[in-house]
Amino acid sequence: FVAGLIGSGGYIFKAYNIDNEYRSAKGRDLRQVKWEKTFDKNRKDPLPKIRSVAVDVMFNPKERTASVSGSYEIENTNAEPLEQVFVSMVTRHKENIKKLELAGAVRVTKGENMQEIEDFNYRLFRFEPPLAPGARTRMEFETVFHAPEIADNSSIERNGTFVDSSAVLPQFGIRDLRLRNKDKRRKNDLPELEKRADRTDMDARQRHFISSSSDYVNFKAKVCTDVGQIPIAPGKMLAETSENGKTCRSYQTIRPILNFFSFLSANFEVKRDVWKNPNGRDVPLAIYFHKAHDYNVDLMLDAMKGSLDTFTTTFGPYPYNQVRIMEFPYRGFAQSFAGTIPFSERIGFVMQSGDPTDNKKVDLATYVTMHEIGHQWFAHQIVPADTKGFNVLSEGLTENAAMTAYEAKLGWQKARRVLEQRSIQAYLTGRTVDREDEPPLALAEGQQYLDYNKASWVFWGLKQYMGGDKMQNAIRGFLQEYGYKGPPYPTSIQLIDALRAAAPDELQGLITDYWERIVFWDMKIDGDVDVTPNASGGFTVKFTAKVDKKIASEETGKEISVTEIDGEELNEWVEVGFYDKDPKETWGDEWVKLEKVHITQLETELSFDLDERPNFVLLDPRRLLIERKVDDNVKKLPKGKLASAE
Ligand SMILES: [Zn+2]
């Protein structure tokens, strides 16, 4: 399972709907049904927005306990006065909530659903009087986290703790616990799951995908831990102090960040470096790692520098003070917080490093490092609205960024190898195991095979068709227009508009096929390939290309050729590559000739003049079009007879 997870992208930006309490699958389902019946009506309640966050985190790794206290400055950004608000607790042990006070509001203890509010670890506060639009107030909190007990673990490790803010800081609103599975919903008499908001829903565009109760926040933290460990949070480190036998560090961000933080403590080794910025402030780099796991540290530092080189020239300046990566044990993912990236030992520190000279290998530690740093642009600067298609703007654009940095560092063939596994195979397999309907990419609702895999494939295709610089400049323009701007947040509509504006007329149909419908091309070299010497001393190569394009129905998956649909036509640009050596060896690279042909019918006689006799001909050699079966795209050409060659 873990290997599969790694193969198909074992890392996440944000985990959704994880319920940490141990329950049987059946018990969990029933609980979710109860949640929906009680709280679904409150799912879209107006919330205040958090403007600044200050926290004190005390880790006690020896005892495996912690305490977290702090405050939020909040504002009612709604047009109406705010009457009440739910707060989600981060522990179900009421005695461990030492403080939870919302200035100007009282805790509601009598009325509807009080038992359910208790059971789901919520508190309900009523503002007295209602909080006026634009008015600000403050919440203060303190929670302690106990040592592990039977069936009630602690996320504080003796060495190697990583917790994120959703696990240790109280959250405004109620977490969406609706059952997702279609069959289970039917069995439990729940209505069909309401889809995410449409991309044109201006109300939804006031919220981003991480949090409905914040835009960007000012953040400062003091984190303390046992002597011998290093405490880490996002932000620039301001001071290190010793207090009451503890090691403490204070952090503050140099600009507002997403309301999404990581807190770590471990007995780290540190390796530091600096990324020299040719156009501005240098960026300090650091990797915090477990002493025995130093195998890939230099390689990852190199990948950090390569990422910053590529992303700053391609997309714009790096927004934070530093980049630091911290190893954590056991789990299999990495997660990108502002300037601060916790990274599982399994997908970076203790995995095979790959091999930059072997075009059959994926250098995953390098790739994942680049992906996580890519999020500093896409997720942290471009923050998607909470609508259909949201995660394409985070994971999809990040995959494009990672692929670009990876290719810049290791070359086209290594990038094509990554595409094969992470995009082509992962998309084609992922869609067949999804039991729900597959939406077009632009409307994806969190399916990994779309957000990561298909998105990466179509960016790859489009950049070869329209030119890498042109496509990346369009993305850069999109980032300049929407990055760090706050609401209304962008959707895939604005991204696709930016791509369309930069693409020539002849590629507008391709953009529609990639993003707005589910399309499969089917190409084949039919029959023999004819090679004859020609009058100019070279060779003429002739063959029949069969090309079809099928559109899949979203509801039934049924595929129909565009030649059988009214108002549609074949109007495709297909690359044809000619090779000396077997193109399998080079992933279709190192062609002797590469031409783009315009295809308008199912069967086309093609003819090409070449200076030398080629040994192979291949349709769509760079895998720019979404196609499943490609072994009939290639033909080995017959050797010429000596007599006719003279
Ligand atoms: Zn990601």
XYZ file of C-alpha atoms and ligand atoms in Angstrom:
647
model
C 0.000 0.000 0.000
C 2.749 2.399 0.917
C 4.701 1.655 -2.248
C 1.567 2.278 -4.283
C 0.952 5.507 -2.472
C 4.471 6.669 -3.212
C 4.208 5.647 -6.839
C 1.081 7.636 -7.375
C 2.114 10.700 -5.415
C 2.418 9.952 -1.730
C 2.280 13.503 -0.603
C -0.418 15.942 0.101
C -0.892 19.592 0.539
C -3.762 19.277 2.925
C -5.443 16.172 4.216
C -9.210 16.288 4.105
C -11.701 14.694 6.433
C -9.383 12.688 8.601
C -11.037 11.618 11.798
C -8.333 10.750 14.280
C -10.401 8.990 16.856
C -10.366 5.241 16.633
C -13.687 3.734 15.615
C -14.780 0.718 13.631
C -15.681 1.426 10.012
C -19.336 0.744 10.742
C -19.343 2.933 13.852
C -17.681 5.700 11.887
C -20.321 5.554 9.157
C -23.149 5.780 11.670
C -21.452 8.687 13.363
C -21.149 10.496 10.042
C -24.815 9.867 9.276
C -25.734 11.307 12.654
C -23.474 14.281 12.026
C -25.103 15.058 8.720
C -28.619 14.758 10.101
C -27.763 17.111 12.959
C -25.273 19.591 11.562
C -25.573 19.710 7.781
C -27.732 22.824 8.129
C -24.813 24.556 9.881
C -22.184 23.570 7.335
C -22.364 26.917 5.559
C -22.951 29.130 8.598
C -21.208 32.499 8.289
C -17.873 32.554 10.130
C -15.586 35.336 11.277
C -12.173 35.583 9.643
C -8.987 35.177 11.666
C -6.596 38.084 11.063
C -3.692 37.165 13.315
C -2.513 34.190 15.299
C -0.115 34.062 18.250
C 0.676 30.705 19.840
C 2.820 29.202 22.571
C 3.570 25.529 22.086
C 5.175 23.519 24.882
C 6.349 20.059 23.840
C 7.323 17.545 26.532
C 8.739 14.726 24.381
C 9.978 12.690 27.363
C 6.431 12.472 28.739
C 4.863 12.573 25.271
C 2.607 15.457 26.290
C 2.151 19.018 25.081
C 0.248 22.181 25.809
C -0.775 24.797 23.291
C -2.070 28.234 24.191
C -2.606 31.403 22.239
C -5.005 33.858 20.719
C -6.736 34.790 17.477
C -7.668 38.300 16.420
C -10.866 37.915 14.419
C -13.089 40.119 12.281
C -16.653 39.815 11.079
C -16.142 40.189 7.319
C -19.756 39.260 6.548
C -22.288 41.859 5.450
C -24.587 40.865 8.329
C -24.024 40.934 12.100
C -22.673 37.614 13.383
C -25.003 36.032 15.943
C -23.267 32.803 16.836
C -20.336 30.618 15.892
C -19.324 26.989 16.361
C -15.778 26.190 17.438
C -14.289 22.722 16.835
C -12.154 21.394 19.676
C -8.935 19.499 19.098
C -9.407 17.087 21.971
C -12.403 15.131 23.138
C -11.141 15.257 26.735
C -13.110 18.214 28.066
C -10.911 18.446 31.156
C -7.946 19.180 28.855
C -9.516 22.330 27.465
C -8.049 24.722 29.993
C -9.294 27.876 28.382
C -11.555 28.837 25.515
C -12.890 32.370 25.620
C -14.362 34.492 22.896
C -14.547 38.140 23.924
C -18.058 39.548 23.553
C -19.622 36.085 23.329
C -21.005 33.549 25.792
C -20.888 29.791 25.544
C -24.311 28.316 24.782
C -25.092 25.490 27.208
C -28.851 25.117 26.846
C -30.966 24.528 23.776
C -31.108 22.398 20.672
C -28.623 19.550 20.064
C -26.540 20.174 23.187
C -25.710 16.468 23.490
C -24.599 16.257 19.844
C -22.542 19.428 20.227
C -20.756 17.721 23.136
C -20.369 14.427 21.286
C -18.792 16.011 18.239
C -16.387 18.123 20.321
C -17.875 21.468 19.391
C -18.648 24.528 21.403
C -21.274 27.025 20.407
C -20.799 30.712 21.246
C -23.417 33.449 21.000
C -22.257 37.038 20.528
C -23.966 39.445 22.897
C -24.690 41.757 21.192
C -24.173 40.287 17.675
C -20.747 41.134 16.230
C -21.250 44.008 13.787
C -19.863 43.821 10.237
C -16.240 44.971 10.303
C -15.999 44.639 14.093
C -13.046 42.796 15.589
C -12.687 40.670 18.686
C -10.384 38.073 20.171
C -10.371 34.419 21.130
C -8.008 32.939 23.718
C -7.355 29.268 24.227
C -5.259 26.725 26.039
C -5.352 22.976 25.475
C -3.241 20.195 26.916
C -2.506 16.916 25.147
C -2.143 13.829 27.295
C 0.369 10.974 27.167
C -0.602 7.876 25.158
C -3.226 5.603 26.657
C -4.733 2.362 25.421
C -6.626 3.032 22.156
C -6.000 6.730 22.657
C -2.597 7.591 21.296
C -0.589 10.786 21.514
C 0.807 12.527 18.456
C 3.761 13.701 20.539
C 6.742 11.415 19.868
C 9.811 10.964 22.047
C 11.851 12.032 19.060
C 10.274 13.252 15.835
C 7.007 15.078 16.537
C 5.099 16.765 13.726
C 1.624 18.170 14.306
C -0.272 20.607 12.122
C -2.524 23.405 13.286
C -5.771 21.551 12.617
C -4.685 19.006 15.248
C -3.706 21.441 17.997
C -5.484 24.773 17.469
C -9.265 25.247 17.894
C -10.978 25.876 14.553
C -13.976 28.055 13.718
C -16.940 26.246 12.239
C -17.754 22.571 12.092
C -15.715 20.113 10.112
C -17.560 18.609 7.169
C -18.098 14.953 8.097
C -20.571 13.942 5.385
C -20.294 10.378 4.111
C -18.707 10.518 0.652
C -19.413 7.019 -0.597
C -22.386 6.864 -2.968
C -23.577 3.395 -1.945
C -23.296 4.116 1.761
C -25.253 7.329 1.317
C -28.035 5.456 -0.433
C -28.071 2.742 2.241
C -28.418 5.380 4.952
C -31.176 7.354 3.188
C -28.960 10.358 2.625
C -29.564 12.510 -0.445
C -27.024 12.525 -3.262
C -23.883 14.332 -2.124
C -24.033 17.999 -2.933
C -21.172 18.896 -5.262
C -18.680 21.604 -4.514
C -19.770 25.141 -5.423
C -19.721 26.178 -9.068
C -16.760 28.208 -10.186
C -18.976 31.208 -10.878
C -20.369 31.247 -7.320
C -19.063 34.590 -6.029
C -19.993 33.664 -2.492
C -17.780 30.572 -2.644
C -14.982 32.657 -4.153
C -14.830 34.609 -0.892
C -13.381 31.454 0.698
C -10.222 29.544 -0.146
C -9.616 25.807 -0.100
C -7.731 25.642 3.193
C -10.040 27.574 5.457
C -13.409 29.306 5.420
C -12.428 31.412 8.412
C -9.292 33.174 7.190
C -7.569 34.781 4.218
C -3.931 35.418 5.098
C -2.956 35.823 8.750
C -0.120 37.376 10.687
C 1.580 34.584 12.574
C 3.964 34.347 15.470
C 4.844 31.411 17.656
C 7.046 30.448 20.527
C 7.797 26.737 20.591
C 9.593 25.082 23.517
C 10.837 21.540 23.915
C 13.200 19.339 25.913
C 16.863 20.277 25.822
C 18.576 18.373 23.009
C 15.680 18.820 20.576
C 15.013 21.678 18.149
C 11.526 23.251 18.164
C 10.248 24.460 14.767
C 7.291 26.462 13.423
C 6.766 28.495 10.225
C 8.351 31.936 10.032
C 11.691 33.564 10.472
C 13.458 32.499 13.660
C 13.836 35.548 15.886
C 15.438 34.158 19.036
C 16.529 31.013 20.801
C 16.308 30.996 24.594
C 16.576 28.631 27.537
C 13.644 28.791 29.924
C 12.976 26.547 32.934
C 15.107 23.750 31.560
C 13.542 23.975 28.082
C 14.872 25.077 24.711
C 12.598 27.681 23.116
C 12.537 29.359 19.727
C 10.435 32.304 18.610
C 9.222 32.560 15.032
C 7.422 35.268 13.101
C 6.506 35.414 9.428
C 7.783 38.326 7.341
C 4.386 38.624 5.629
C 0.906 37.196 6.251
C 0.558 33.465 5.472
C -2.213 30.898 5.135
C -3.846 29.878 8.404
C -2.110 26.515 8.303
C 0.925 25.809 10.455
C 3.273 22.990 11.378
C 4.954 22.436 14.734
C 7.859 20.038 15.101
C 10.358 18.868 17.657
C 13.176 16.351 17.291
C 16.805 15.729 17.954
C 17.829 17.102 14.569
C 21.107 17.426 12.758
C 21.098 20.551 10.608
C 22.739 21.168 7.276
C 22.614 24.724 6.008
C 23.251 26.396 2.696
C 22.224 29.569 0.889
C 20.439 30.048 -2.404
C 22.174 32.941 -4.126
C 19.512 35.132 -5.635
C 20.751 36.901 -8.781
C 17.898 39.421 -8.511
C 17.404 40.129 -4.836
C 17.659 38.830 -1.309
C 19.514 35.521 -0.817
C 17.423 32.746 0.737
C 18.820 30.683 3.635
C 18.260 26.938 3.206
C 18.280 24.299 5.919
C 17.561 20.613 6.202
C 16.787 19.218 9.649
C 17.299 15.475 9.707
C 17.763 12.432 11.886
C 21.502 11.845 12.208
C 21.522 8.364 10.681
C 19.480 9.496 7.660
C 21.983 11.697 5.875
C 21.996 9.801 2.542
C 19.992 12.269 0.452
C 20.583 15.522 2.309
C 22.994 16.991 -0.258
C 20.791 15.864 -3.108
C 17.767 17.527 -1.502
C 19.692 20.767 -0.916
C 20.601 20.665 -4.581
C 16.958 20.141 -5.508
C 16.000 23.115 -3.306
C 18.434 25.333 -5.197
C 17.311 23.993 -8.571
C 13.699 24.683 -7.604
C 14.415 28.259 -6.562
C 16.417 28.849 -9.768
C 13.590 27.602 -11.967
C 10.591 28.938 -10.056
C 11.940 32.453 -9.486
C 12.841 32.885 -13.157
C 9.665 31.182 -14.395
C 6.952 32.338 -11.981
C 8.263 35.225 -9.854
C 9.997 35.950 -6.547
C 10.101 33.580 -3.577
C 7.852 35.165 -0.930
C 9.285 34.000 2.404
C 12.427 34.431 4.452
C 13.861 30.912 4.212
C 13.246 27.388 2.982
C 13.587 24.692 5.612
C 12.845 20.990 5.292
C 12.388 18.848 8.389
C 12.361 15.064 8.490
C 9.631 13.305 10.436
C 9.251 9.585 11.045
C 6.783 6.887 9.953
C 4.157 8.501 7.773
C 4.481 8.639 3.979
C 4.008 12.209 2.798
C 5.424 15.707 2.724
C 3.435 18.863 3.353
C 4.311 22.379 2.352
C 3.759 25.143 4.910
C 4.949 28.697 4.299
C 8.739 28.460 4.020
C 8.654 25.302 6.136
C 8.277 21.782 4.758
C 7.886 18.664 6.943
C 8.974 15.686 4.894
C 8.512 12.028 5.787
C 11.665 9.966 6.091
C 10.114 7.453 3.696
C 9.767 9.638 0.634
C 12.977 11.586 0.917
C 15.518 10.779 3.546
C 15.691 6.988 3.448
C 14.757 6.115 -0.077
C 16.870 5.242 -3.076
C 18.199 8.448 -4.506
C 17.523 7.479 -8.109
C 20.228 8.086 -10.701
C 20.556 11.279 -12.742
C 22.278 9.371 -15.567
C 19.663 6.609 -15.894
C 16.636 7.625 -17.954
C 14.711 4.582 -16.692
C 14.750 5.783 -13.073
C 12.630 8.350 -11.262
C 14.659 10.443 -8.798
C 11.797 10.747 -6.365
C 13.578 12.552 -3.507
C 14.503 15.281 -5.985
C 11.045 15.349 -7.545
C 9.153 15.497 -4.241
C 11.441 18.270 -2.969
C 10.684 20.271 -6.110
C 6.964 19.579 -5.796
C 6.844 20.819 -2.201
C 8.797 23.963 -3.016
C 6.472 24.506 -5.987
C 3.614 24.839 -3.489
C 5.262 28.012 -2.189
C 3.964 29.535 -5.447
C 0.862 27.390 -6.051
C -1.209 27.018 -2.872
C 0.557 29.766 -0.931
C 0.509 32.584 -3.515
C -2.165 31.301 -5.883
C -4.782 30.154 -3.388
C -7.706 28.393 -5.073
C -11.302 29.323 -4.295
C -13.376 26.651 -2.583
C -15.146 25.586 -5.795
C -15.098 22.785 -8.339
C -11.649 22.425 -9.867
C -9.955 23.898 -6.784
C -7.085 21.479 -6.382
C -5.902 21.752 -9.979
C -4.712 25.236 -9.009
C -2.740 23.797 -6.109
C -1.563 20.292 -7.054
C -1.865 20.628 -10.832
C 0.117 23.847 -11.138
C 2.600 22.480 -8.602
C 3.113 19.345 -10.689
C 3.779 21.530 -13.723
C 6.287 23.534 -11.688
C 8.031 20.418 -10.346
C 8.213 18.882 -13.808
C 9.766 22.071 -15.163
C 12.436 22.246 -12.452
C 13.117 18.514 -12.793
C 13.578 18.798 -16.547
C 15.826 21.857 -16.130
C 18.030 19.899 -13.749
C 17.994 16.387 -15.218
C 16.932 16.758 -18.839
C 13.941 15.984 -21.026
C 14.246 12.188 -20.995
C 14.242 12.025 -17.190
C 11.185 14.284 -17.154
C 9.469 12.095 -19.749
C 10.158 9.094 -17.487
C 8.394 10.840 -14.587
C 5.498 11.679 -16.895
C 5.118 8.010 -17.804
C 4.615 6.950 -14.199
C 3.080 9.920 -12.445
C 0.887 11.257 -15.223
C 0.159 8.769 -17.970
C -0.102 5.493 -16.061
C -1.445 7.102 -12.889
C -4.246 8.891 -14.766
C -5.208 5.960 -16.965
C -5.268 3.558 -14.015
C -6.744 6.004 -11.499
C -9.796 6.743 -13.612
C -10.618 3.056 -13.956
C -10.658 2.442 -10.196
C -12.714 5.540 -9.363
C -16.234 4.353 -8.602
C -17.689 7.824 -9.029
C -18.195 9.621 -12.342
C -15.096 11.234 -13.801
C -15.578 14.972 -14.320
C -13.604 17.031 -16.827
C -10.297 18.198 -15.379
C -11.468 21.796 -14.913
C -14.235 20.552 -12.585
C -12.265 17.980 -10.562
C -13.407 17.680 -6.964
C -10.252 16.372 -5.343
C -9.581 13.224 -7.416
C -5.846 12.653 -7.297
C -5.796 11.091 -10.786
C -7.077 14.419 -12.111
C -5.542 17.075 -9.832
C -2.035 15.649 -10.025
C -1.899 13.146 -12.847
C -4.065 14.400 -15.698
C -3.195 18.033 -14.928
C 0.499 17.256 -15.193
C -0.079 15.464 -18.498
C -2.029 18.301 -20.135
C 0.465 20.943 -19.001
C 3.175 18.756 -20.534
C 1.240 18.474 -23.782
C 0.349 22.132 -24.026
C 3.873 23.338 -23.337
C 5.329 21.248 -26.159
C 2.583 22.425 -28.546
C 2.696 26.143 -27.730
C 6.248 26.477 -26.409
C 7.298 26.205 -22.777
C 8.062 29.899 -22.337
C 4.699 30.990 -23.686
C 2.753 28.632 -21.469
C 4.752 29.373 -18.318
C 4.480 33.113 -18.976
C 0.716 32.731 -19.090
C 0.858 31.016 -15.693
C 3.170 33.732 -14.401
C 0.653 36.360 -15.544
C -2.144 34.445 -13.805
C -0.063 34.390 -10.622
C 0.667 38.106 -10.851
C -3.015 38.845 -11.250
C -4.314 36.606 -8.441
C -1.337 35.731 -6.236
C -1.542 37.014 -2.665
C -4.593 39.116 -3.509
C -7.182 37.667 -1.115
C -10.852 37.262 -2.113
C -12.344 36.732 -4.609
C -10.027 33.740 -5.030
C -9.295 32.344 -8.508
C -10.786 29.208 -10.053
C -9.843 27.041 -13.011
C -11.864 29.438 -15.209
C -9.313 32.216 -14.690
C -6.411 29.803 -15.225
C -7.848 28.439 -18.468
C -8.618 31.979 -19.658
C -4.960 32.882 -19.124
C -3.808 29.820 -21.093
C -6.267 30.555 -23.904
C -5.156 34.171 -24.167
C -1.562 33.045 -24.717
C -2.338 30.176 -27.115
C -2.797 30.545 -30.895
C -6.201 29.914 -32.514
C -5.192 26.452 -33.698
C -4.723 25.265 -30.073
C -8.013 26.535 -28.616
C -9.734 23.240 -29.426
C -6.943 21.301 -27.748
C -7.345 23.372 -24.564
C -11.049 22.511 -24.594
C -10.225 18.819 -25.019
C -7.629 18.829 -22.252
C -9.607 20.775 -19.668
C -13.287 20.909 -20.422
C -14.150 17.417 -21.573
C -12.907 13.859 -21.271
C -11.142 12.992 -24.494
C -9.108 10.055 -25.760
C -7.148 10.024 -28.962
C -6.472 6.798 -30.792
C -3.630 6.719 -33.303
C -2.170 3.954 -35.394
C 0.170 3.419 -38.326
C -1.925 1.214 -40.573
C -0.275 -1.312 -42.869
C 3.222 -1.070 -44.302
C 5.482 1.923 -44.397
C 6.878 2.606 -47.820
C 10.434 3.968 -48.059
C 11.830 4.910 -51.474
C 14.858 6.883 -52.625
C 13.811 10.198 -54.102
C 15.143 12.512 -56.795
C 16.907 14.827 -54.352
C 19.126 12.020 -53.065
C 17.138 11.394 -49.889
C 14.206 9.154 -49.053
C 10.460 9.502 -49.210
C 8.517 7.777 -46.425
C 4.809 7.065 -46.981
C 2.237 5.437 -44.746
C -1.391 5.566 -43.667
C -2.127 7.167 -40.287
C -5.386 6.280 -38.585
C -6.379 8.952 -36.071
C -9.594 9.161 -34.107
C -10.710 11.272 -31.172
C -13.381 10.033 -28.788
C -15.317 11.985 -26.219
C -16.323 10.122 -23.063
C -19.669 10.778 -21.429
C -19.339 12.027 -17.851
C -22.302 9.974 -16.674
C -21.845 6.673 -18.489
C -18.207 6.766 -19.591
C -19.399 5.773 -23.077
C -17.031 7.018 -25.767
C -18.140 8.363 -29.125
C -15.929 9.370 -32.035
C -16.144 13.054 -32.927
C -16.795 11.895 -36.502
C -20.180 10.610 -35.287
C -21.205 13.726 -33.364
C -23.071 16.597 -35.019
C -21.121 19.832 -34.919
C -17.816 18.095 -34.143
C -14.983 17.287 -36.496
C -11.497 15.870 -36.478
C -9.167 18.837 -36.359
C -6.026 17.532 -34.706
C -2.351 18.375 -34.720
C -0.315 15.192 -34.441
C 3.453 14.963 -34.215
C 5.320 12.396 -36.291
C 8.873 11.472 -35.289
C 11.571 9.647 -37.291
C 14.438 7.863 -35.565
C 17.725 6.114 -36.178
C 17.712 4.128 -32.959
C 14.743 2.564 -31.234
C 12.759 5.475 -29.723
C 11.952 3.279 -26.715
C 15.550 3.781 -25.564
C 15.131 7.555 -25.433
C 11.434 7.938 -24.569
C 10.917 9.364 -28.059
C 13.785 11.832 -27.750
C 16.709 12.189 -30.197
C 14.616 12.135 -33.353
C 16.188 12.809 -36.736
C 13.031 14.607 -37.800
C 9.920 15.749 -35.952
C 6.952 17.143 -37.866
C 3.489 18.295 -36.912
C 0.690 17.241 -39.288
C -2.889 18.461 -39.447
C -5.385 15.591 -39.375
C -9.002 16.025 -40.462
C -10.076 12.487 -41.373
C -9.950 9.015 -39.871
C -7.407 7.798 -42.435
C -4.714 10.004 -43.881
C -1.991 9.178 -46.414
C 1.159 10.872 -45.168
C 4.389 11.480 -47.047
C 7.677 12.875 -45.729
C 11.037 13.577 -47.332
C 14.130 12.835 -45.266
C 17.824 13.205 -46.043
C 18.734 9.842 -44.527
C 16.843 6.572 -44.388
C 15.239 6.376 -40.904
C 14.772 3.120 -38.999
C 11.647 3.981 -37.015
C 8.595 6.165 -37.397
C 6.392 7.034 -34.402
C 3.105 8.927 -34.020
C 2.850 11.371 -31.099
C 6.338 10.418 -29.907
C 6.336 12.867 -26.970
C 2.938 11.707 -25.596
C 1.196 15.049 -25.975
C -2.254 13.550 -26.516
C -4.271 11.473 -24.055
C -4.031 7.982 -25.519
C -4.228 4.553 -23.913
C -2.825 2.067 -26.415
C 0.342 3.272 -28.093
C 2.159 0.119 -29.217
C 0.566 0.477 -32.680
C 1.855 4.051 -33.037
C 5.320 2.843 -34.038
C 6.768 0.993 -37.041
C 10.242 -0.318 -37.619
C 11.085 0.406 -41.241
C 12.346 -2.222 -43.672
C 16.053 -2.101 -44.494
C 16.625 -0.829 -48.025
C 17.759 -3.288 -50.702
C 21.307 -2.501 -51.793
C 20.372 -2.356 -55.466
C 17.600 0.180 -55.043
C 19.661 2.232 -52.626
C 22.316 2.801 -55.255
Zn 1.279 18.752 -3.396
